[in-house]
PDB file of C-alpha atoms and ligand atoms in Angstrom:
ATOM      1  CA  MET F   1      94.520  81.339  58.359  1.00  0.00           C
ATOM      2  CA  GLN F   2      96.989  83.784  60.366  1.00  0.00           C
ATOM      3  CA  LYS F   3      95.989  84.515  63.741  1.00  0.00           C
ATOM      4  CA  SER F   4      98.641  87.336  64.338  1.00  0.00           C
ATOM      5  CA  ASN F   5      99.897  90.177  62.523  1.00  0.00           C
ATOM      6  CA  PHE F   6     103.243  91.940  64.048  1.00  0.00           C
ATOM      7  CA  HIS F   7     103.642  94.620  62.046  1.00  0.00           C
ATOM      8  CA  THR F   8     100.602  97.234  62.574  1.00  0.00           C
ATOM      9  CA  HIS F   9     100.876 100.745  63.028  1.00  0.00           C
ATOM     10  CA  SER F  10      98.179 103.221  64.813  1.00  0.00           C
ATOM     11  CA  THR F  11      97.940 106.792  64.539  1.00  0.00           C
ATOM     12  CA  TYR F  12     100.781 107.429  67.029  1.00  0.00           C
ATOM     13  CA  SER F  13     102.666 106.863  63.736  1.00  0.00           C
ATOM     14  CA  ASP F  14     101.262 106.945  60.102  1.00  0.00           C
ATOM     15  CA  GLY F  15      98.049 104.218  60.823  1.00  0.00           C
ATOM     16  CA  LYS F  16      94.554 105.776  60.222  1.00  0.00           C
ATOM     17  CA  ASN F  17      93.445 103.535  63.397  1.00  0.00           C
ATOM     18  CA  THR F  18      93.746 103.760  67.685  1.00  0.00           C
ATOM     19  CA  ILE F  19      95.564 100.826  69.060  1.00  0.00           C
ATOM     20  CA  ARG F  20      92.379 100.068  71.141  1.00  0.00           C
ATOM     21  CA  GLU F  21      90.705  99.976  67.248  1.00  0.00           C
ATOM     22  CA  LEU F  22      92.810  97.421  66.213  1.00  0.00           C
ATOM     23  CA  ALA F  23      93.011  95.096  69.269  1.00  0.00           C
ATOM     24  CA  GLU F  24      89.274  94.949  69.090  1.00  0.00           C
ATOM     25  CA  GLU F  25      89.567  94.442  64.710  1.00  0.00           C
ATOM     26  CA  ALA F  26      91.970  91.837  65.647  1.00  0.00           C
ATOM     27  CA  ILE F  27      89.704  90.056  68.380  1.00  0.00           C
ATOM     28  CA  SER F  28      86.823  89.969  65.519  1.00  0.00           C
ATOM     29  CA  ARG F  29      88.941  88.446  63.247  1.00  0.00           C
ATOM     30  CA  GLY F  30      89.490  85.764  65.401  1.00  0.00           C
ATOM     31  CA  PHE F  31      93.524  86.465  66.679  1.00  0.00           C
ATOM     32  CA  THR F  32      95.021  85.263  69.480  1.00  0.00           C
ATOM     33  CA  ALA F  33      98.171  87.859  69.301  1.00  0.00           C
ATOM     34  CA  LEU F  34      98.736  91.374  67.918  1.00  0.00           C
ATOM     35  CA  GLY F  35     101.947  93.194  67.985  1.00  0.00           C
ATOM     36  CA  MET F  36     101.868  96.703  68.012  1.00  0.00           C
ATOM     37  CA  SER F  37     104.862  98.405  65.798  1.00  0.00           C
ATOM     38  CA  ASP F  38     105.050 101.866  65.215  1.00  0.00           C
ATOM     39  CA  HIS F  39     107.261 104.205  63.618  1.00  0.00           C
ATOM     40  CA  SER F  40     110.343 104.681  65.743  1.00  0.00           C
ATOM     41  CA  TYR F  41     111.586 108.646  65.879  1.00  0.00           C
ATOM     42  CA  ALA F  42     114.086 109.149  63.668  1.00  0.00           C
ATOM     43  CA  ALA F  43     115.823 111.916  65.338  1.00  0.00           C
ATOM     44  CA  LYS F  44     114.252 114.869  62.529  1.00  0.00           C
ATOM     45  CA  GLU F  45     110.966 116.233  61.414  1.00  0.00           C
ATOM     46  CA  SER F  46     109.473 113.250  59.552  1.00  0.00           C
ATOM     47  CA  VAL F  47     105.471 112.775  59.041  1.00  0.00           C
ATOM     48  CA  TYR F  48     105.641 109.210  59.540  1.00  0.00           C
ATOM     49  CA  CYS F  49     107.721 108.900  62.493  1.00  0.00           C
ATOM     50  CA  MET F  50     106.640 109.533  66.518  1.00  0.00           C
ATOM     51  CA  SER F  51     108.362 111.933  68.445  1.00  0.00           C
ATOM     52  CA  PRO F  52     110.309 110.638  71.669  1.00  0.00           C
ATOM     53  CA  GLU F  53     106.853 111.492  73.927  1.00  0.00           C
ATOM     54  CA  GLY F  54     104.764 109.949  71.281  1.00  0.00           C
ATOM     55  CA  GLU F  55     107.241 107.243  71.515  1.00  0.00           C
ATOM     56  CA  GLN F  56     106.537 106.742  75.660  1.00  0.00           C
ATOM     57  CA  ALA F  57     103.043 107.161  75.162  1.00  0.00           C
ATOM     58  CA  GLU F  58     102.748 104.618  72.534  1.00  0.00           C
ATOM     59  CA  TYR F  59     104.441 102.301  74.930  1.00  0.00           C
ATOM     60  CA  GLU F  60     102.234 102.967  77.840  1.00  0.00           C
ATOM     61  CA  GLU F  61      98.987 102.983  75.918  1.00  0.00           C
ATOM     62  CA  VAL F  62      99.903  99.240  74.431  1.00  0.00           C
ATOM     63  CA  ARG F  63     101.287  98.083  78.143  1.00  0.00           C
ATOM     64  CA  ALA F  64      97.495  99.192  79.730  1.00  0.00           C
ATOM     65  CA  LEU F  65      95.484  97.942  76.471  1.00  0.00           C
ATOM     66  CA  ALA F  66      97.922  94.632  76.796  1.00  0.00           C
ATOM     67  CA  GLU F  67      96.436  94.619  80.717  1.00  0.00           C
ATOM     68  CA  GLU F  68      92.628  95.118  79.526  1.00  0.00           C
ATOM     69  CA  TYR F  69      92.689  92.699  76.754  1.00  0.00           C
ATOM     70  CA  LYS F  70      94.374  90.338  78.324  1.00  0.00           C
ATOM     71  CA  ASP F  71      91.580  87.963  78.463  1.00  0.00           C
ATOM     72  CA  ARG F  72      90.955  88.260  74.998  1.00  0.00           C
ATOM     73  CA  ILE F  73      94.013  88.800  72.950  1.00  0.00           C
ATOM     74  CA  ARG F  74      97.966  89.208  73.570  1.00  0.00           C
ATOM     75  CA  LEU F  75      98.456  92.227  72.910  1.00  0.00           C
ATOM     76  CA  TYR F  76     103.149  92.851  72.436  1.00  0.00           C
ATOM     77  CA  ALA F  77     104.645  95.962  72.591  1.00  0.00           C
ATOM     78  CA  GLY F  78     107.184  96.327  69.566  1.00  0.00           C
ATOM     79  CA  ILE F  79     108.223  98.940  67.245  1.00  0.00           C
ATOM     80  CA  GLU F  80     109.460  99.543  63.696  1.00  0.00           C
ATOM     81  CA  LEU F  81     112.896 100.726  64.500  1.00  0.00           C
ATOM     82  CA  ASP F  82     114.543 103.060  61.317  1.00  0.00           C
ATOM     83  CA  GLY F  83     118.193 102.465  60.677  1.00  0.00           C
ATOM     84  CA  GLU F  84     118.775 105.736  61.805  1.00  0.00           C
ATOM     85  CA  SER F  85     117.219 105.624  65.107  1.00  0.00           C
ATOM     86  CA  HIS F  86     118.339 104.705  68.569  1.00  0.00           C
ATOM     87  CA  VAL F  87     116.901 101.778  69.777  1.00  0.00           C
ATOM     88  CA  PRO F  88     114.135 103.350  72.582  1.00  0.00           C
ATOM     89  CA  HIS F  89     115.052 102.698  76.526  1.00  0.00           C
ATOM     90  CA  ARG F  90     112.051 100.634  76.880  1.00  0.00           C
ATOM     91  CA  ASP F  91     111.198  97.404  77.385  1.00  0.00           C
ATOM     92  CA  TYR F  92     109.613  96.183  74.065  1.00  0.00           C
ATOM     93  CA  ASP F  93     108.386  92.661  73.509  1.00  0.00           C
ATOM     94  CA  TYR F  94     110.213  92.678  69.967  1.00  0.00           C
ATOM     95  CA  LEU F  95     111.890  95.024  67.454  1.00  0.00           C
ATOM     96  CA  LEU F  96     110.989  95.364  63.749  1.00  0.00           C
ATOM     97  CA  CYS F  97     114.196  96.406  61.789  1.00  0.00           C
ATOM     98  CA  SER F  98     113.926  98.154  58.740  1.00  0.00           C
ATOM     99  CA  VAL F  99     115.763 100.748  56.622  1.00  0.00           C
ATOM    100  CA  HIS F 100     113.699 103.517  55.195  1.00  0.00           C
ATOM    101  CA  GLU F 101     116.421 106.018  53.949  1.00  0.00           C
ATOM    102  CA  ILE F 102     119.669 105.182  52.948  1.00  0.00           C
ATOM    103  CA  VAL F 103     122.296 106.958  54.008  1.00  0.00           C
ATOM    104  CA  ARG F 104     125.367 107.839  51.912  1.00  0.00           C
ATOM    105  CA  LYS F 105     128.243 110.080  53.054  1.00  0.00           C
ATOM    106  CA  GLY F 106     126.088 110.911  55.620  1.00  0.00           C
ATOM    107  CA  ILE F 107     123.333 112.256  53.867  1.00  0.00           C
ATOM    108  CA  SER F 108     119.526 110.493  53.949  1.00  0.00           C
ATOM    109  CA  LEU F 109     117.822 109.572  51.418  1.00  0.00           C
ATOM    110  CA  PRO F 110     114.219 108.139  51.575  1.00  0.00           C
ATOM    111  CA  ILE F 111     113.480 105.342  49.616  1.00  0.00           C
ATOM    112  CA  ASP F 112     109.379 105.474  49.977  1.00  0.00           C
ATOM    113  CA  HIS F 113     107.992 108.958  49.742  1.00  0.00           C
ATOM    114  CA  SER F 114     107.090 108.905  46.091  1.00  0.00           C
ATOM    115  CA  GLU F 115     108.480 107.338  42.643  1.00  0.00           C
ATOM    116  CA  GLU F 116     109.404 110.697  41.619  1.00  0.00           C
ATOM    117  CA  ALA F 117     111.448 111.176  44.314  1.00  0.00           C
ATOM    118  CA  PHE F 118     113.288 108.030  44.238  1.00  0.00           C
ATOM    119  CA  VAL F 119     114.134 108.037  40.775  1.00  0.00           C
ATOM    120  CA  ASN F 120     115.510 111.624  41.836  1.00  0.00           C
ATOM    121  CA  MET F 121     117.519 110.209  44.404  1.00  0.00           C
ATOM    122  CA  VAL F 122     118.622 107.107  41.775  1.00  0.00           C
ATOM    123  CA  ASN F 123     119.913 109.749  39.559  1.00  0.00           C
ATOM    124  CA  THR F 124     121.626 112.196  41.691  1.00  0.00           C
ATOM    125  CA  HIS F 125     123.295 110.177  43.894  1.00  0.00           C
ATOM    126  CA  PHE F 126     123.942 106.689  42.039  1.00  0.00           C
ATOM    127  CA  HIS F 127     124.173 107.742  38.377  1.00  0.00           C
ATOM    128  CA  GLY F 128     121.250 106.123  37.573  1.00  0.00           C
ATOM    129  CA  ASP F 129     122.776 102.648  38.405  1.00  0.00           C
ATOM    130  CA  MET F 130     120.084 100.633  40.469  1.00  0.00           C
ATOM    131  CA  VAL F 131     122.293  97.548  41.688  1.00  0.00           C
ATOM    132  CA  GLU F 132     124.675 100.429  43.134  1.00  0.00           C
ATOM    133  CA  LEU F 133     121.665 101.868  45.300  1.00  0.00           C
ATOM    134  CA  ALA F 134     120.689  97.989  46.120  1.00  0.00           C
ATOM    135  CA  LYS F 135     124.469  97.644  47.590  1.00  0.00           C
ATOM    136  CA  VAL F 136     124.522 100.773  49.858  1.00  0.00           C
ATOM    137  CA  TYR F 137     120.700  99.996  50.874  1.00  0.00           C
ATOM    138  CA  PHE F 138     121.649  96.418  51.993  1.00  0.00           C
ATOM    139  CA  PHE F 139     124.660  97.499  53.179  1.00  0.00           C
ATOM    140  CA  ASN F 140     122.885  99.522  55.336  1.00  0.00           C
ATOM    141  CA  LEU F 141     120.218  96.930  56.727  1.00  0.00           C
ATOM    142  CA  VAL F 142     123.069  94.458  57.304  1.00  0.00           C
ATOM    143  CA  GLU F 143     124.517  97.044  59.838  1.00  0.00           C
ATOM    144  CA  HIS F 144     121.099  97.893  60.934  1.00  0.00           C
ATOM    145  CA  VAL F 145     119.887  94.496  62.110  1.00  0.00           C
ATOM    146  CA  ALA F 146     123.913  93.543  63.523  1.00  0.00           C
ATOM    147  CA  ARG F 147     123.726  97.067  65.791  1.00  0.00           C
ATOM    148  CA  ASN F 148     120.474  95.851  66.987  1.00  0.00           C
ATOM    149  CA  LYS F 149     118.953  93.035  68.755  1.00  0.00           C
ATOM    150  CA  THR F 150     116.314  92.489  65.773  1.00  0.00           C
ATOM    151  CA  ASP F 151     113.523  89.890  65.666  1.00  0.00           C
ATOM    152  CA  ILE F 152     112.177  90.723  61.943  1.00  0.00           C
ATOM    153  CA  ILE F 153     113.664  91.705  59.036  1.00  0.00           C
ATOM    154  CA  GLY F 154     111.133  94.331  57.983  1.00  0.00           C
ATOM    155  CA  HIS F 155     110.197  94.764  54.373  1.00  0.00           C
ATOM    156  CA  PHE F 156     113.458  93.365  53.133  1.00  0.00           C
ATOM    157  CA  ASP F 157     113.368  94.509  49.541  1.00  0.00           C
ATOM    158  CA  LEU F 158     111.588  97.821  49.878  1.00  0.00           C
ATOM    159  CA  ILE F 159     113.877  99.388  46.995  1.00  0.00           C
ATOM    160  CA  THR F 160     111.492  97.065  44.413  1.00  0.00           C
ATOM    161  CA  LYS F 161     108.200  99.011  45.845  1.00  0.00           C
ATOM    162  CA  TYR F 162     108.362 100.860  42.548  1.00  0.00           C
ATOM    163  CA  SER F 163     109.413  98.352  40.242  1.00  0.00           C
ATOM    164  CA  LEU F 164     112.091 100.280  38.797  1.00  0.00           C
ATOM    165  CA  ILE F 165     114.950  97.623  40.431  1.00  0.00           C
ATOM    166  CA  PRO F 166     116.046  95.187  37.528  1.00  0.00           C
ATOM    167  CA  GLU F 167     115.261  92.290  39.630  1.00  0.00           C
ATOM    168  CA  GLU F 168     115.855  89.575  36.762  1.00  0.00           C
ATOM    169  CA  ASN F 169     119.834  91.386  36.973  1.00  0.00           C
ATOM    170  CA  GLU F 170     122.001  88.472  38.224  1.00  0.00           C
ATOM    171  CA  ALA F 171     124.637  91.152  39.739  1.00  0.00           C
ATOM    172  CA  TYR F 172     121.140  92.240  42.052  1.00  0.00           C
ATOM    173  CA  ARG F 173     120.469  88.931  43.054  1.00  0.00           C
ATOM    174  CA  ALA F 174     123.771  88.136  44.101  1.00  0.00           C
ATOM    175  CA  VAL F 175     124.215  91.616  46.061  1.00  0.00           C
ATOM    176  CA  ALA F 176     120.620  90.681  47.778  1.00  0.00           C
ATOM    177  CA  ARG F 177     121.589  87.058  48.483  1.00  0.00           C
ATOM    178  CA  GLU F 178     125.086  88.110  50.074  1.00  0.00           C
ATOM    179  CA  ALA F 179     123.078  90.628  52.002  1.00  0.00           C
ATOM    180  CA  ILE F 180     120.460  87.436  53.528  1.00  0.00           C
ATOM    181  CA  HIS F 181     123.425  85.307  54.460  1.00  0.00           C
ATOM    182  CA  GLU F 182     124.904  88.309  56.593  1.00  0.00           C
ATOM    183  CA  ILE F 183     121.721  89.013  57.732  1.00  0.00           C
ATOM    184  CA  VAL F 184     120.936  85.301  59.349  1.00  0.00           C
ATOM    185  CA  LYS F 185     123.822  85.713  61.300  1.00  0.00           C
ATOM    186  CA  HIS F 186     122.030  88.205  63.358  1.00  0.00           C
ATOM    187  CA  CYS F 187     118.740  87.534  62.987  1.00  0.00           C
ATOM    188  CA  ASN F 188     116.505  84.503  60.930  1.00  0.00           C
ATOM    189  CA  THR F 189     113.135  85.765  60.909  1.00  0.00           C
ATOM    190  CA  PHE F 190     112.183  87.575  57.976  1.00  0.00           C
ATOM    191  CA  GLU F 191     108.337  89.004  57.144  1.00  0.00           C
ATOM    192  CA  LEU F 192     106.729  88.428  54.306  1.00  0.00           C
ATOM    193  CA  ASN F 193     105.042  92.087  54.040  1.00  0.00           C
ATOM    194  CA  THR F 194     101.691  92.702  52.266  1.00  0.00           C
ATOM    195  CA  GLY F 195     100.983  96.083  52.743  1.00  0.00           C
ATOM    196  CA  ALA F 196     101.888  97.317  49.795  1.00  0.00           C
ATOM    197  CA  ILE F 197      99.717  95.119  48.255  1.00  0.00           C
ATOM    198  CA  ALA F 198      96.741  96.533  50.368  1.00  0.00           C
ATOM    199  CA  ARG F 199      97.880 100.092  49.033  1.00  0.00           C
ATOM    200  CA  GLY F 200      97.781  98.633  45.427  1.00  0.00           C
ATOM    201  CA  LEU F 201     101.340  99.540  44.935  1.00  0.00           C
ATOM    202  CA  ARG F 202     102.377  95.777  44.419  1.00  0.00           C
ATOM    203  CA  VAL F 203     100.414  92.118  43.021  1.00  0.00           C
ATOM    204  CA  VAL F 204     103.573  90.531  45.006  1.00  0.00           C
ATOM    205  CA  PRO F 205     104.595  90.911  48.633  1.00  0.00           C
ATOM    206  CA  TYR F 206     108.268  91.511  49.916  1.00  0.00           C
ATOM    207  CA  PRO F 207     110.792  89.415  49.878  1.00  0.00           C
ATOM    208  CA  ALA F 208     110.750  88.645  46.231  1.00  0.00           C
ATOM    209  CA  ASP F 209     110.339  84.892  44.854  1.00  0.00           C
ATOM    210  CA  PHE F 210     114.321  84.511  44.845  1.00  0.00           C
ATOM    211  CA  MET F 211     114.749  86.186  47.940  1.00  0.00           C
ATOM    212  CA  VAL F 212     112.308  83.706  49.707  1.00  0.00           C
ATOM    213  CA  ASP F 213     114.073  81.013  48.108  1.00  0.00           C
ATOM    214  CA  GLU F 214     117.176  81.917  49.927  1.00  0.00           C
ATOM    215  CA  ILE F 215     115.960  82.293  53.198  1.00  0.00           C
ATOM    216  CA  LYS F 216     114.680  78.841  52.702  1.00  0.00           C
ATOM    217  CA  LYS F 217     118.083  77.890  51.276  1.00  0.00           C
ATOM    218  CA  VAL F 218     119.809  79.260  54.376  1.00  0.00           C
ATOM    219  CA  GLY F 219     117.205  78.035  57.307  1.00  0.00           C
ATOM    220  CA  GLY F 220     115.260  81.515  58.021  1.00  0.00           C
ATOM    221  CA  ARG F 221     112.181  81.817  58.835  1.00  0.00           C
ATOM    222  CA  ILE F 222     108.971  83.643  57.638  1.00  0.00           C
ATOM    223  CA  LEU F 223     105.980  85.658  59.410  1.00  0.00           C
ATOM    224  CA  ILE F 224     103.383  86.755  57.235  1.00  0.00           C
ATOM    225  CA  ALA F 225     102.726  90.473  58.114  1.00  0.00           C
ATOM    226  CA  SER F 226     100.248  93.221  56.893  1.00  0.00           C
ATOM    227  CA  ASP F 227     101.966  96.214  57.407  1.00  0.00           C
ATOM    228  CA  CYS F 228      98.546  97.388  58.718  1.00  0.00           C
ATOM    229  CA  HIS F 229      97.744 101.355  58.424  1.00  0.00           C
ATOM    230  CA  TYR F 230      93.997 100.759  58.015  1.00  0.00           C
ATOM    231  CA  LYS F 231      91.953  98.227  60.160  1.00  0.00           C
ATOM    232  CA  GLU F 232      90.273  96.768  57.466  1.00  0.00           C
ATOM    233  CA  LYS F 233      93.626  96.219  55.759  1.00  0.00           C
ATOM    234  CA  LEU F 234      94.633  93.945  58.743  1.00  0.00           C
ATOM    235  CA  THR F 235      94.577  90.654  57.335  1.00  0.00           C
ATOM    236  CA  VAL F 236      94.964  91.282  53.467  1.00  0.00           C
ATOM    237  CA  TRP F 237      97.039  88.456  51.465  1.00  0.00           C
ATOM    238  CA  PHE F 238      97.591  86.220  54.379  1.00  0.00           C
ATOM    239  CA  ASP F 239      95.313  83.381  52.390  1.00  0.00           C
ATOM    240  CA  GLU F 240      97.772  84.132  49.735  1.00  0.00           C
ATOM    241  CA  GLY F 241     100.948  84.189  51.753  1.00  0.00           C
ATOM    242  CA  GLU F 242     100.397  81.201  53.045  1.00  0.00           C
ATOM    243  CA  ALA F 243     100.140  79.324  50.248  1.00  0.00           C
ATOM    244  CA  PHE F 244     102.957  81.580  48.578  1.00  0.00           C
ATOM    245  CA  LEU F 245     104.872  80.203  51.393  1.00  0.00           C
ATOM    246  CA  ALA F 246     104.084  76.486  50.721  1.00  0.00           C
ATOM    247  CA  ALA F 247     104.519  76.749  47.347  1.00  0.00           C
ATOM    248  CA  HIS F 248     108.270  78.048  47.839  1.00  0.00           C
ATOM    249  CA  GLY F 249     108.807  74.693  50.238  1.00  0.00           C
ATOM    250  CA  PHE F 250     108.057  76.448  53.793  1.00  0.00           C
ATOM    251  CA  VAL F 251     106.205  75.003  56.600  1.00  0.00           C
ATOM    252  CA  LYS F 252     103.825  76.577  58.800  1.00  0.00           C
ATOM    253  CA  ASN F 253     104.478  75.958  62.896  1.00  0.00           C
ATOM    254  CA  GLU F 254     101.500  77.183  64.564  1.00  0.00           C
ATOM    255  CA  HIS F 255     103.119  77.211  67.867  1.00  0.00           C
ATOM    256  CA  ALA F 256     106.504  78.950  67.264  1.00  0.00           C
ATOM    257  CA  ASP F 257     108.428  81.267  69.498  1.00  0.00           C
ATOM    258  CA  LEU F 258     109.488  84.350  67.940  1.00  0.00           C
ATOM    259  CA  ASN F 259     111.794  85.438  70.935  1.00  0.00           C
ATOM    260  CA  ASP F 260     111.836  84.760  74.916  1.00  0.00           C
ATOM    261  CA  ARG F 261     108.815  86.979  75.424  1.00  0.00           C
ATOM    262  CA  VAL F 262     106.666  86.388  71.761  1.00  0.00           C
ATOM    263  CA  LYS F 263     106.284  82.873  71.934  1.00  0.00           C
ATOM    264  CA  ASP F 264     103.314  80.314  70.186  1.00  0.00           C
ATOM    265  CA  ILE F 265     103.032  82.273  66.930  1.00  0.00           C
ATOM    266  CA  GLU F 266     102.698  81.110  63.537  1.00  0.00           C
ATOM    267  CA  ILE F 267     106.256  80.981  61.390  1.00  0.00           C
ATOM    268  CA  TRP F 268     107.263  79.553  58.577  1.00  0.00           C
ATOM    269  CA  SER F 269     110.447  77.474  58.565  1.00  0.00           C
TER     270      SER F 269
HETATM  271 ZN1   ZN G   1     108.255 100.264  57.140  1.00  0.00          ZN
HETATM  272 ZN1   ZN G   2     105.501  99.526  58.918  1.00  0.00          ZN
END
């Protein structure tokens, strides 16, 4: 069983539980570490992002609780940094970099708000061409990861959320593989994101099978993360995720280091 989670949302962004509730839940499940990764401020009105003041308050609370809980669990301050956000001037333990909005010709196009909005976006801005959309999305992600000191790549193929991307299409696969090759030049740790399974939207995690194989081929690493928004779902699909990674040839290192600060956690390589 995985004993940590590094993709966790609290009420500071769009999670349903407080950081304290999440820490208690993690302890009750035998975790040795928990990383908080609320959504960064993205310089615009948004229902899911933190405000600049919220970022500061969240950071301070994680640090205070880390001290309070230090004998029971290691609590880390991370952030899910959006492609359009600036790195906050705070001393985070790790950055989880994700793209939730495609930026094209200066316009931000949300990916994961709703299926209807996604379809409208593809038709209006990409002439219905999913591969063209994938090119721009992955270009945004690579640029984001290269620009920031990324520790973990968040939900690598979020654009498949509504199962509308032709994942068997060779042109799409080539675009995705190319993105993996570019990304590992800057960050070699991806998450196996089980969050959409928790919400009943998918039956498989991000990234897709062929991407996991490609990550293995280029020497990348994967950690299992639940993109937790409800404490009850903190470890959803973790056992299945372990079997999934093992089936793809990955081996678990129970004492791996994410970076200089987050050490001794489970990462597969
Ligand atoms: Zn996300
Ligand atoms: Zn998230």
